[in-house]
mmCIF file of C-alpha atoms in Angstrom:
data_model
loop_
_atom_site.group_PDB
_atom_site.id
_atom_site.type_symbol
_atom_site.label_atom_id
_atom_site.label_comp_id
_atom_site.label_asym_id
_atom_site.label_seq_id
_atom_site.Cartn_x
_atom_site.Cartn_y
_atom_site.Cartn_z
ATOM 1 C CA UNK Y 1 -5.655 20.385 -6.870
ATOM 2 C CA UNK Y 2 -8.023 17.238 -5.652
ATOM 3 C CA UNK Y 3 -6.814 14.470 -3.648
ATOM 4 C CA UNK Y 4 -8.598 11.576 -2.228
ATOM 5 C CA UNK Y 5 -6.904 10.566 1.042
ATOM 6 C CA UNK Y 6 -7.942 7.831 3.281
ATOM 7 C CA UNK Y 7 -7.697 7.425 7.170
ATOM 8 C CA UNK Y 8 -9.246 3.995 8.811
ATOM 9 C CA UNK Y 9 -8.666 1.259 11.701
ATOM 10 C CA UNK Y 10 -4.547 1.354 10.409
ATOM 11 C CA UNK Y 11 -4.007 4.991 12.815
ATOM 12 C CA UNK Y 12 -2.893 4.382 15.958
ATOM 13 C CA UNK Y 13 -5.484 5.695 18.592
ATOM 14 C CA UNK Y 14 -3.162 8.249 19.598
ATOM 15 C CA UNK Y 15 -3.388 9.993 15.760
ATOM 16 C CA UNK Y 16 -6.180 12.295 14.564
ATOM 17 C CA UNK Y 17 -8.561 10.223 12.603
ATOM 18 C CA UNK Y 18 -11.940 11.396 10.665
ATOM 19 C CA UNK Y 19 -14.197 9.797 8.464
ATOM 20 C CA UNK Y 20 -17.079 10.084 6.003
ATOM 21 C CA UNK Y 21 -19.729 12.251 6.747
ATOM 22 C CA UNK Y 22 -23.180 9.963 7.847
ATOM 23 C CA UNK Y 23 -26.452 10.205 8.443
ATOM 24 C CA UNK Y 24 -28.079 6.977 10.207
ATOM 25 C CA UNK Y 25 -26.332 4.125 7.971
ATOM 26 C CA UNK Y 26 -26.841 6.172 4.760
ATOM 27 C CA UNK Y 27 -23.329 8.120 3.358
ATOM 28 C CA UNK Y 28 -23.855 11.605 2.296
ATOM 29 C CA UNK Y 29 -22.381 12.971 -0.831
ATOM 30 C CA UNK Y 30 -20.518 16.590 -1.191
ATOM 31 C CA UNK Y 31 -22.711 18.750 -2.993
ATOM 32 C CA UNK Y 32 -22.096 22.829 -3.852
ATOM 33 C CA UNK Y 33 -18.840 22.556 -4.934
ATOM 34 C CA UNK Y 34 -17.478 24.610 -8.436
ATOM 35 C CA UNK Y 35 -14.785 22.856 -10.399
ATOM 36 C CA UNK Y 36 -11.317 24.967 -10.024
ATOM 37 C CA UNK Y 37 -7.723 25.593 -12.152
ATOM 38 C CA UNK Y 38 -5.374 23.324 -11.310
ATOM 39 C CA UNK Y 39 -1.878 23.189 -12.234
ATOM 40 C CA UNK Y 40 1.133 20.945 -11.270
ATOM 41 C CA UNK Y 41 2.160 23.418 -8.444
ATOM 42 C CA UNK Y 42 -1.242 23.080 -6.739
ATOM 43 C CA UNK Y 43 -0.686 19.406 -6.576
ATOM 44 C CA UNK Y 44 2.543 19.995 -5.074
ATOM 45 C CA UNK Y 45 1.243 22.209 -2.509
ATOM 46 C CA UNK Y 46 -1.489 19.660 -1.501
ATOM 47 C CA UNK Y 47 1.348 16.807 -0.910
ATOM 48 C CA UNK Y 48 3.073 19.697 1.224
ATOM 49 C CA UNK Y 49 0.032 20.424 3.234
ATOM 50 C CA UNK Y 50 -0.488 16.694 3.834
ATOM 51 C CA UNK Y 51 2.732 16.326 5.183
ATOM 52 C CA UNK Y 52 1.243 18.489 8.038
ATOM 53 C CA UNK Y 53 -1.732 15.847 8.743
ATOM 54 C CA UNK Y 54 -1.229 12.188 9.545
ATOM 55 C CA UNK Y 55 -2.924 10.134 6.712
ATOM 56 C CA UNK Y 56 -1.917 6.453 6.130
ATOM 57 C CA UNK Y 57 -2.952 6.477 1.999
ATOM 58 C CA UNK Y 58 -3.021 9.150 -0.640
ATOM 59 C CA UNK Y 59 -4.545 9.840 -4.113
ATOM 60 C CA UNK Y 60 -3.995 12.358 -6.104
ATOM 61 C CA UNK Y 61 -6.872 12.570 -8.514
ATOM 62 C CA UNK Y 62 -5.286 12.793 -11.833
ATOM 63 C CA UNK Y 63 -5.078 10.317 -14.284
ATOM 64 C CA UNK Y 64 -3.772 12.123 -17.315
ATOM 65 C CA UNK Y 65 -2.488 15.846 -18.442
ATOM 66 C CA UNK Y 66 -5.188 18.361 -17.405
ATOM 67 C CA UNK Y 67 -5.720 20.235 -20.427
ATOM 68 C CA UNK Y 68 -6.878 17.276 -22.114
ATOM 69 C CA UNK Y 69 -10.018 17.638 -19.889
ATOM 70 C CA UNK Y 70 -10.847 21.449 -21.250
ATOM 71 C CA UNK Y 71 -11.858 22.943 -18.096
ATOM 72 C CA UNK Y 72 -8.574 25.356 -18.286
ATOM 73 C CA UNK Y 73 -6.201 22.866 -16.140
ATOM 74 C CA UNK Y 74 -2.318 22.298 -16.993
ATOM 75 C CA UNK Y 75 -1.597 19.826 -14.228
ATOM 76 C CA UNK Y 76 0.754 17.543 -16.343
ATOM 77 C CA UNK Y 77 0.340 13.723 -15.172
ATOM 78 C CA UNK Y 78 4.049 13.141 -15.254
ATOM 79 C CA UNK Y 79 5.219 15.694 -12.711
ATOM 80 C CA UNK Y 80 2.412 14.401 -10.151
ATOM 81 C CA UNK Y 81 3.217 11.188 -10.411
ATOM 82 C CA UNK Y 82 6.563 12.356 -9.634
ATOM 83 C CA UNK Y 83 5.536 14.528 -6.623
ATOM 84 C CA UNK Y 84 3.959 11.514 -4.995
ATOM 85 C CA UNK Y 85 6.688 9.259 -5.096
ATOM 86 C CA UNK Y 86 8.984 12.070 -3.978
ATOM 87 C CA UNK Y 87 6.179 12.628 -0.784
ATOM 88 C CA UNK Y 88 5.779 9.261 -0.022
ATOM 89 C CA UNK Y 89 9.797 8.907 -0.029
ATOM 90 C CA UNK Y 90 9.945 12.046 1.925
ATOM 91 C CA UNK Y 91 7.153 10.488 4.887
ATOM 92 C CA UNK Y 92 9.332 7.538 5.204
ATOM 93 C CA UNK Y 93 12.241 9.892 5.800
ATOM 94 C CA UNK Y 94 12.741 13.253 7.635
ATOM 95 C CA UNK Y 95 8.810 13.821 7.624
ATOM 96 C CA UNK Y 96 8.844 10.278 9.914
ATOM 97 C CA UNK Y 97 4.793 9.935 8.714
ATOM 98 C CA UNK Y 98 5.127 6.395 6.451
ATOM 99 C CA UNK Y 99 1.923 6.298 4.246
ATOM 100 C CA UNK Y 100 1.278 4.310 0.691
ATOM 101 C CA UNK Y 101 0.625 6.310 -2.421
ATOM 102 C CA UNK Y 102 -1.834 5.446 -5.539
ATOM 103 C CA UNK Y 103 -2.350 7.134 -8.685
ATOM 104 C CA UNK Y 104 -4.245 6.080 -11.996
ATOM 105 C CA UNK Y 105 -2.910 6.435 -15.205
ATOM 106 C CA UNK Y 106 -4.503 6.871 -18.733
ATOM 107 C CA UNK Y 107 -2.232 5.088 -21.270
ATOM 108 C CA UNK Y 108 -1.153 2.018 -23.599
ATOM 109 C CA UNK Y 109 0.322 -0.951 -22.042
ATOM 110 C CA UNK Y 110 3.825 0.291 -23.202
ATOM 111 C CA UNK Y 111 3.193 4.105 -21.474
ATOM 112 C CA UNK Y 112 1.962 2.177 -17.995
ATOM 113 C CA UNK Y 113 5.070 -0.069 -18.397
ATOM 114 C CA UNK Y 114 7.452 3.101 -18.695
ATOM 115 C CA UNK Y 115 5.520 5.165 -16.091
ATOM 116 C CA UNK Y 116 5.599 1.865 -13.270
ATOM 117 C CA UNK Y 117 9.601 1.534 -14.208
ATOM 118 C CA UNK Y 118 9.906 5.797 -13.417
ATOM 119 C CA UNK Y 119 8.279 5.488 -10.580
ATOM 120 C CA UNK Y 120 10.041 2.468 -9.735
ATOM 121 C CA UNK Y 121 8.493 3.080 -5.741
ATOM 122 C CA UNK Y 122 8.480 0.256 -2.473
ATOM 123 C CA UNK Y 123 4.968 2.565 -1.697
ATOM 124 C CA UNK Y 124 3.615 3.795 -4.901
ATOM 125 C CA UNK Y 125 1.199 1.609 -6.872
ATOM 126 C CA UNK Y 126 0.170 2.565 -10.406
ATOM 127 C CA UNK Y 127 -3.212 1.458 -11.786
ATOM 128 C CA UNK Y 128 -4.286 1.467 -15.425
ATOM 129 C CA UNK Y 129 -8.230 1.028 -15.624
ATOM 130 C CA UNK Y 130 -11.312 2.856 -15.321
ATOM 131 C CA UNK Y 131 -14.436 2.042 -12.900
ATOM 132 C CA UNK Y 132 -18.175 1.789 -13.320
ATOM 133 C CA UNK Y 133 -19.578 3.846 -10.330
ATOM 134 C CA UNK Y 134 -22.419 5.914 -9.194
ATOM 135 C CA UNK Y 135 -22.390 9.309 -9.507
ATOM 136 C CA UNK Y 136 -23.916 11.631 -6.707
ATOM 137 C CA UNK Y 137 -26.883 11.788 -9.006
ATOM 138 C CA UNK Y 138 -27.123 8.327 -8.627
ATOM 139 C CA UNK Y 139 -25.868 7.283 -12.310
ATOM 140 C CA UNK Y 140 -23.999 4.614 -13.573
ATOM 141 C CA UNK Y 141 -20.908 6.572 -14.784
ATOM 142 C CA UNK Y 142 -17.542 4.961 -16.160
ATOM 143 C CA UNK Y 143 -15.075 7.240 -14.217
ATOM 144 C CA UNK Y 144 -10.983 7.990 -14.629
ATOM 145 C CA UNK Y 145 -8.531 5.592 -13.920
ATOM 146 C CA UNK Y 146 -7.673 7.647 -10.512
ATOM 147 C CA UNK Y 147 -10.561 6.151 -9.554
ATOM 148 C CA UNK Y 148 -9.415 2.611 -9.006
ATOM 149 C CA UNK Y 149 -6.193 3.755 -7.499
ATOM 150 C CA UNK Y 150 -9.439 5.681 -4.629
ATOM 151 C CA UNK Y 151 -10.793 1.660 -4.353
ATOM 152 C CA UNK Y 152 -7.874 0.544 -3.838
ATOM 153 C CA UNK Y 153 -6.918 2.777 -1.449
ATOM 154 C CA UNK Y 154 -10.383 2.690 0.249
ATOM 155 C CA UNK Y 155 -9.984 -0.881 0.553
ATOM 156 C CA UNK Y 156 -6.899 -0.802 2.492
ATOM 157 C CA UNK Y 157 -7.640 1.177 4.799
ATOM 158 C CA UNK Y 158 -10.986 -0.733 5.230
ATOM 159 C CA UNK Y 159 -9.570 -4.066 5.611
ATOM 160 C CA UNK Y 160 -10.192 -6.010 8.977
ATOM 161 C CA UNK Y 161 -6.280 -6.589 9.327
ATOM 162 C CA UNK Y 162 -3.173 -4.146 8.597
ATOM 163 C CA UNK Y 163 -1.491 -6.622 5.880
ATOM 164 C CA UNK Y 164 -4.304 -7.928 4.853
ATOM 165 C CA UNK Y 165 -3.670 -8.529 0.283
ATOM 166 C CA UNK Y 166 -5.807 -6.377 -1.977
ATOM 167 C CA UNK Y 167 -5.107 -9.985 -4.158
ATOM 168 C CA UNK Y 168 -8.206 -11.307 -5.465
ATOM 169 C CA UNK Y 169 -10.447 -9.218 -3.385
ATOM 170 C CA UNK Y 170 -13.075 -7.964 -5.107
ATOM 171 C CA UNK Y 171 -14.025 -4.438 -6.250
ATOM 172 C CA UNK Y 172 -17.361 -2.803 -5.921
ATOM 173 C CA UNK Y 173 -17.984 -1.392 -9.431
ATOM 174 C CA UNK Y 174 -20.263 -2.023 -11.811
ATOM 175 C CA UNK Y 175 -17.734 -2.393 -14.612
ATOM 176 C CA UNK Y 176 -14.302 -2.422 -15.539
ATOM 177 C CA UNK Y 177 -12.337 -0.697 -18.633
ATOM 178 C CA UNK Y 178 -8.876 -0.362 -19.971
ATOM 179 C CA UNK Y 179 -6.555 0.427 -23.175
ATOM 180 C CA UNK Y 180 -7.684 -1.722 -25.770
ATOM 181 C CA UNK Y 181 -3.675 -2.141 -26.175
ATOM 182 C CA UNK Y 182 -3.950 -5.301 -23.591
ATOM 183 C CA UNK Y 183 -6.402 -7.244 -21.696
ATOM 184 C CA UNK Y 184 -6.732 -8.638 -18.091
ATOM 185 C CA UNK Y 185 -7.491 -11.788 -20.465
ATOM 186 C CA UNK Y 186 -4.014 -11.932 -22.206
ATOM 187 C CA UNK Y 187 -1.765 -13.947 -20.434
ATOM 188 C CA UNK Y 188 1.081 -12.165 -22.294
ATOM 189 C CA UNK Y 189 -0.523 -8.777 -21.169
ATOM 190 C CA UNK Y 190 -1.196 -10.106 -17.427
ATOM 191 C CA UNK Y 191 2.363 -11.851 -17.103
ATOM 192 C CA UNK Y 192 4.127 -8.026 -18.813
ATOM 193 C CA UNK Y 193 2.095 -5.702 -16.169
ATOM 194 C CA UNK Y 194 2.485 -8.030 -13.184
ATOM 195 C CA UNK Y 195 6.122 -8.222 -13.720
ATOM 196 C CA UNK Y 196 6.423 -4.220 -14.511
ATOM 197 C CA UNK Y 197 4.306 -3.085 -11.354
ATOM 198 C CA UNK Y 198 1.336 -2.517 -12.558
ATOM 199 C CA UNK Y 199 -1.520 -2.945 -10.529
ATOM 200 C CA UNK Y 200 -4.690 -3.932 -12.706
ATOM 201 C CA UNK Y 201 -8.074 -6.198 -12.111
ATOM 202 C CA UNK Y 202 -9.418 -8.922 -13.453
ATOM 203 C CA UNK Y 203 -13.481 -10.512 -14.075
ATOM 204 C CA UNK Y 204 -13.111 -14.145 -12.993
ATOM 205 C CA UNK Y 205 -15.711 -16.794 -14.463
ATOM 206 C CA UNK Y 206 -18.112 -16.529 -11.584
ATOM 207 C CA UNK Y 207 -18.230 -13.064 -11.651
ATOM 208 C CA UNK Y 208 -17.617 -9.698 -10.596
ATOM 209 C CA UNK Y 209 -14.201 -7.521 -10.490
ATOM 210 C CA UNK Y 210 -11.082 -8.645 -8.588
ATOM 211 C CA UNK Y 211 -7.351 -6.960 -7.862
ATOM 212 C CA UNK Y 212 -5.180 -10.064 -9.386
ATOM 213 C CA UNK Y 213 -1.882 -9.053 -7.714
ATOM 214 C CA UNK Y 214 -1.281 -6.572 -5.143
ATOM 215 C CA UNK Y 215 1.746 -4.435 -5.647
ATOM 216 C CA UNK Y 216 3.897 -1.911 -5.868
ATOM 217 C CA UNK Y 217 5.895 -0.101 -8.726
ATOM 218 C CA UNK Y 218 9.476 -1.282 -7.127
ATOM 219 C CA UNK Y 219 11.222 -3.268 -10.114
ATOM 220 C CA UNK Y 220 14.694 -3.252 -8.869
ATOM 221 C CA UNK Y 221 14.472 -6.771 -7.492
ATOM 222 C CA UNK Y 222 11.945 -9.612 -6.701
ATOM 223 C CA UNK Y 223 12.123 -9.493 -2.914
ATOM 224 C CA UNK Y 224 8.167 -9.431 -1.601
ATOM 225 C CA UNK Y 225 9.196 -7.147 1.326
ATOM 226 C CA UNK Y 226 9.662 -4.147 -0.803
ATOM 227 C CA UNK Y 227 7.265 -5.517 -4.025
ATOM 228 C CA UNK Y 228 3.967 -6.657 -2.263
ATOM 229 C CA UNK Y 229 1.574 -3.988 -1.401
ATOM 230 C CA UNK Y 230 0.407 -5.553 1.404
ATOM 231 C CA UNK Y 231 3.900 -6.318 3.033
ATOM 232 C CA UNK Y 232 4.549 -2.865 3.130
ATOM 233 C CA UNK Y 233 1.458 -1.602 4.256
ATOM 234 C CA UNK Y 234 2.442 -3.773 7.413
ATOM 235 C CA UNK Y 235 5.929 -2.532 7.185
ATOM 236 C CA UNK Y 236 4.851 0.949 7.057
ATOM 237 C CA UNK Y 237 2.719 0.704 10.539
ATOM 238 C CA UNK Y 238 5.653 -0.566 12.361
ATOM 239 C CA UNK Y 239 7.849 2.170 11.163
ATOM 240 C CA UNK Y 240 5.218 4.473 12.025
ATOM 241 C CA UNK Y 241 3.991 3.249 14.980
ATOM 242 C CA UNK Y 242 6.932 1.908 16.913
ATOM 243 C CA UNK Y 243 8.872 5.154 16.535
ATOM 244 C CA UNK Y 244 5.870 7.391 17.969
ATOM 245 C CA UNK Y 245 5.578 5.409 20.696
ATOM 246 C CA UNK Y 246 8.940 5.622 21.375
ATOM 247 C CA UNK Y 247 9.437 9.184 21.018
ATOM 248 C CA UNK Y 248 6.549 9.609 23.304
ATOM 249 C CA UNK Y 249 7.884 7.801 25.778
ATOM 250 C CA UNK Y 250 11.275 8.360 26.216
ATOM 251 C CA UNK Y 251 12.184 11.452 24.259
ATOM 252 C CA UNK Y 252 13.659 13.970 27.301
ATOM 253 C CA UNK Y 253 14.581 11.218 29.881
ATOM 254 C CA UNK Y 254 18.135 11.057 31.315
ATOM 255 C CA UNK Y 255 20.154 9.090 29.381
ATOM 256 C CA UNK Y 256 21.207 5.996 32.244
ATOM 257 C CA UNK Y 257 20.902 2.466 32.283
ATOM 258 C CA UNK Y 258 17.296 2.025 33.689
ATOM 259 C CA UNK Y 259 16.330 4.517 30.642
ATOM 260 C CA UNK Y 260 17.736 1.729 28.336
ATOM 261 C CA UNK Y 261 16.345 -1.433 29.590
ATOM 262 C CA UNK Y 262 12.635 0.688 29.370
ATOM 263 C CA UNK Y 263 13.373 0.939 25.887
ATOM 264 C CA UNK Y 264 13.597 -2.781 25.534
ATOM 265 C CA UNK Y 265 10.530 -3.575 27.659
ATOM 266 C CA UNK Y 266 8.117 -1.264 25.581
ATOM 267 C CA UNK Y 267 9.921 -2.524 22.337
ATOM 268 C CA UNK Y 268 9.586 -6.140 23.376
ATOM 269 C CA UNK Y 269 5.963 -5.323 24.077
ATOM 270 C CA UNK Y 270 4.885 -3.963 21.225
ATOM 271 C CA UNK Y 271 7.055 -6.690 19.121
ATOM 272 C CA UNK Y 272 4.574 -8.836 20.898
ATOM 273 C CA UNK Y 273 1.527 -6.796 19.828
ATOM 274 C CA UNK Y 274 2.179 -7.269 16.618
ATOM 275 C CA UNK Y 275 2.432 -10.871 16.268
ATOM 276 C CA UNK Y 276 -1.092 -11.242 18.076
ATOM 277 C CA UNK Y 277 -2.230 -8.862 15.026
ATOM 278 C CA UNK Y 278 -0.161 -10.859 13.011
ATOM 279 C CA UNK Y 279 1.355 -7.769 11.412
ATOM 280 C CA UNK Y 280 4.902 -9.497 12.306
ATOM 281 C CA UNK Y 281 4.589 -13.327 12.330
ATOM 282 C CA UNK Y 282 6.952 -16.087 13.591
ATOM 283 C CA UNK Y 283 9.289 -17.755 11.422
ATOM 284 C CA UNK Y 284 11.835 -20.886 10.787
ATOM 285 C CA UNK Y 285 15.194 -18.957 11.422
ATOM 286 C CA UNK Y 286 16.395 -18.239 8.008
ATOM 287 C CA UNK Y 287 20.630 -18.846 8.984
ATOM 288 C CA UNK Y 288 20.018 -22.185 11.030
ATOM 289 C CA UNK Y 289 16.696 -23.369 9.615
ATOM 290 C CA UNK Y 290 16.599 -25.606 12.491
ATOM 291 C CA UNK Y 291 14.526 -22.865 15.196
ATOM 292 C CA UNK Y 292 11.305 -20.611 15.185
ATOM 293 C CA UNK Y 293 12.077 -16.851 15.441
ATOM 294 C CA UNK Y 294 8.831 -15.295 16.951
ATOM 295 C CA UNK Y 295 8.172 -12.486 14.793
ATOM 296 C CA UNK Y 296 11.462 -10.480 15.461
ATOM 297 C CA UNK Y 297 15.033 -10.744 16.708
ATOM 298 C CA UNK Y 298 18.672 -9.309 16.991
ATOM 299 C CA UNK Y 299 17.056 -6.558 19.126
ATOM 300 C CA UNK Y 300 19.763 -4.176 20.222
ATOM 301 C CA UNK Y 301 19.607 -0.764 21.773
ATOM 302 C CA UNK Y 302 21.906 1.208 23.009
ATOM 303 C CA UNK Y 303 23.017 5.063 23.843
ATOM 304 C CA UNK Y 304 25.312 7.089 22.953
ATOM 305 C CA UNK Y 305 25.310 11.127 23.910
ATOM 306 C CA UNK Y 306 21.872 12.120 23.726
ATOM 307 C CA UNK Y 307 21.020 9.604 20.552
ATOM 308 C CA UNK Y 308 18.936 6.172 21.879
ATOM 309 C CA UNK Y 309 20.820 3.713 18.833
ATOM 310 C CA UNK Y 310 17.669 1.079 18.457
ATOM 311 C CA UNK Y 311 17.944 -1.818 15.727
ATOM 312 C CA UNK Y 312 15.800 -5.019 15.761
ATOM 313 C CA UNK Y 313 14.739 -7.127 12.656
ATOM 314 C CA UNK Y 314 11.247 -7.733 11.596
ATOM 315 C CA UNK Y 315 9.236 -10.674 10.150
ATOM 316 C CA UNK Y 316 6.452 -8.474 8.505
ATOM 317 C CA UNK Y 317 3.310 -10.670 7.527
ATOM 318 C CA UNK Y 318 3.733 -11.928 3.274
ATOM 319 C CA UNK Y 319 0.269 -12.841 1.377
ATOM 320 C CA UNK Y 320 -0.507 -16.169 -0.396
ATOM 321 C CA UNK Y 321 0.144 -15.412 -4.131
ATOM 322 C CA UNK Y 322 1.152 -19.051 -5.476
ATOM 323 C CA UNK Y 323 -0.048 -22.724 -4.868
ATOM 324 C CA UNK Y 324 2.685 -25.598 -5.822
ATOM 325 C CA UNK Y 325 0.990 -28.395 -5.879
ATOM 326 C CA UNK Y 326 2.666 -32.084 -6.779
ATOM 327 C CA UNK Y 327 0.477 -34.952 -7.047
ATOM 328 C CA UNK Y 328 2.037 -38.262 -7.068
ATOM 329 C CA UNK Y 329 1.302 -41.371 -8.967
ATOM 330 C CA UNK Y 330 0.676 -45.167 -7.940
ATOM 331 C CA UNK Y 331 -0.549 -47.617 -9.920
ATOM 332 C CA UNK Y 332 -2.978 -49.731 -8.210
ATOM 333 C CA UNK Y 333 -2.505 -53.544 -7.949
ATOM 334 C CA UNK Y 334 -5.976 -55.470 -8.406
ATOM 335 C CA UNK Y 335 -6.504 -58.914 -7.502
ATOM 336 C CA UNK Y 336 -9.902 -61.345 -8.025
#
């Protein structure tokens, strides 16, 4: 099974990171290789071994049944998709290693619609087009739709910020494809995927290839903390990174009262951390209206046996996805 995972600025120092392999400025490609078999329990043993290494973003590179591509594969799409957003549920959880997943999808606007509202995932994101791309012979070649969910992906972890929106950044391909069963053009077809989860791109009038709206496959409600890519990519490094630090720190102490007021000093400081990275940000108290909340709040900690109960409520950075703009009239009053 192939995957395409990513690793970039988002890893805390403390976690293995690698990179791509380069010579001077110039990336190298991976030549050698044979095409193998795969089949849907080779995927699934991939996601297992990954749960091993500390990634932040994974692809698995499928975008449609396997046997459709007649190199003797059966990996069905359905059942990946499936084993993703069972992993990524499962690194949120008892694996405690938060990371986003992204997989393309060959299909009709209908069949993304249905896959988005399956997957219905707060860290999956489903992408439905195909990208113009060199190939490691250095031709322009119009690849599978797993390879926009690898951009995307790619451009996460690449971006200067952790939070930063995928939203109308732009893509560097040389073209842009889909289903001819809707258009990036249609605003019937743009206003259906946005509000089923489906991640798609758009060519503006000046040019070029852009993400419209970053975000996830989660369709039970319309709160931005669980629907916006970008939230949760923020929301994910907190989860991550606060509870490593705190496990390093204070996992095998003796439980006494010093051992809890630590807690809240290294909490506190890393609360503070964030909002200089403006990964949490500061905002108008949402009960009262009437204060600023700096980033967090309702911090409690406390211990009972050998279990260090820790709760505290985030502000996790949004993006800028609407502009409401009013424009008022006066008539003017002209004199001679």
């Amino acid at each position: 099974a192939t995957f395409g995972t990513t690793e970039g600025s988002e890893i805390p120092a403390r976690a293995p990171t690698g990179g791509p392999s380069v010579i001077g400025d110039n990336a190298t490609f991976f030549v050698g290789g044979s095409r193998g078999i795969s089949a849907s329990s080779d995927f699934q043993n991939g996601f297992d071994a990954f749960l091993e290494v500390r990634v932040n973003h994974i692809v698995p590179l499928i975008s449609e049944n396997l046997i459709n591509e007649n190199f003797g594969s059966t990996a069905q799409f359905v059942s990946v998709a499936a084993q993703l957003s069972d992993h990524v549920k499962r690194c949120a959880g008892i694996a405690r290693s938060e990371r986003g997943g992204y997989i393309g999808m060959v299909g009709t606007k209908t069949q993304l619609l249905a896959q988005a509202a399956a997957l219905n995932n707060t860290d999956v994101q489903l992408y439905g087009q195909k990208l113009t791309v060199l190939d490691a012979a250095g031709n322009l070649v119009e690849q599978p739709e797993w390879s926009m969910a690898t951009a995307a992906a790619g451009m996460r972890s690449g971006a200067p910020e952790i939070g930063e929106p995928l939203t109308f950044k732009f893509i560097n391909t040389n073209g842009l494809s889909q289903d001819p069963s809707w258009s990036p053009r249609s605003i019937t077809d743009v206003n259906a995927l946005i509000q089923g989860g489906v991640m798609f791109a758009e060519q503006p009038p000046q040019g070029g290839f852009r993400f419209v709206r970053d975000e996830t496959t989660y369709l039970i409600n319309d709160n931005i903390a669980f629907v916006d890519g970008n939230t949760r990519d923020a929301v994910r490094f907190v989860a991550y990174d606060l509870r490593t630090q705190l496990e390093e720190e204070f996992t095998g102490l003796k439980a006494k009262p010093a051992t809890a007021a630590s807690i809240r000093s290294t909490i506190v400081a890393k609360m503070e951390l964030y909002r200089q990275q403006s990964i949490i940000v500061d905002s108008l108290d949402p009960e009262t209206q009437s204060k600023i909340v700096p980033g967090y709040r309702n911090l409690r900690i406390f211990i009972s046996g050998n279990v260090a109960n820790i709760k505290v409520e985030i502000f996790p950075v949004t993006g800028i996805l609407f502009q409401l703009t009013e424009i008022y009239l006066q008539l003017p009053i002209l004199v001679a």
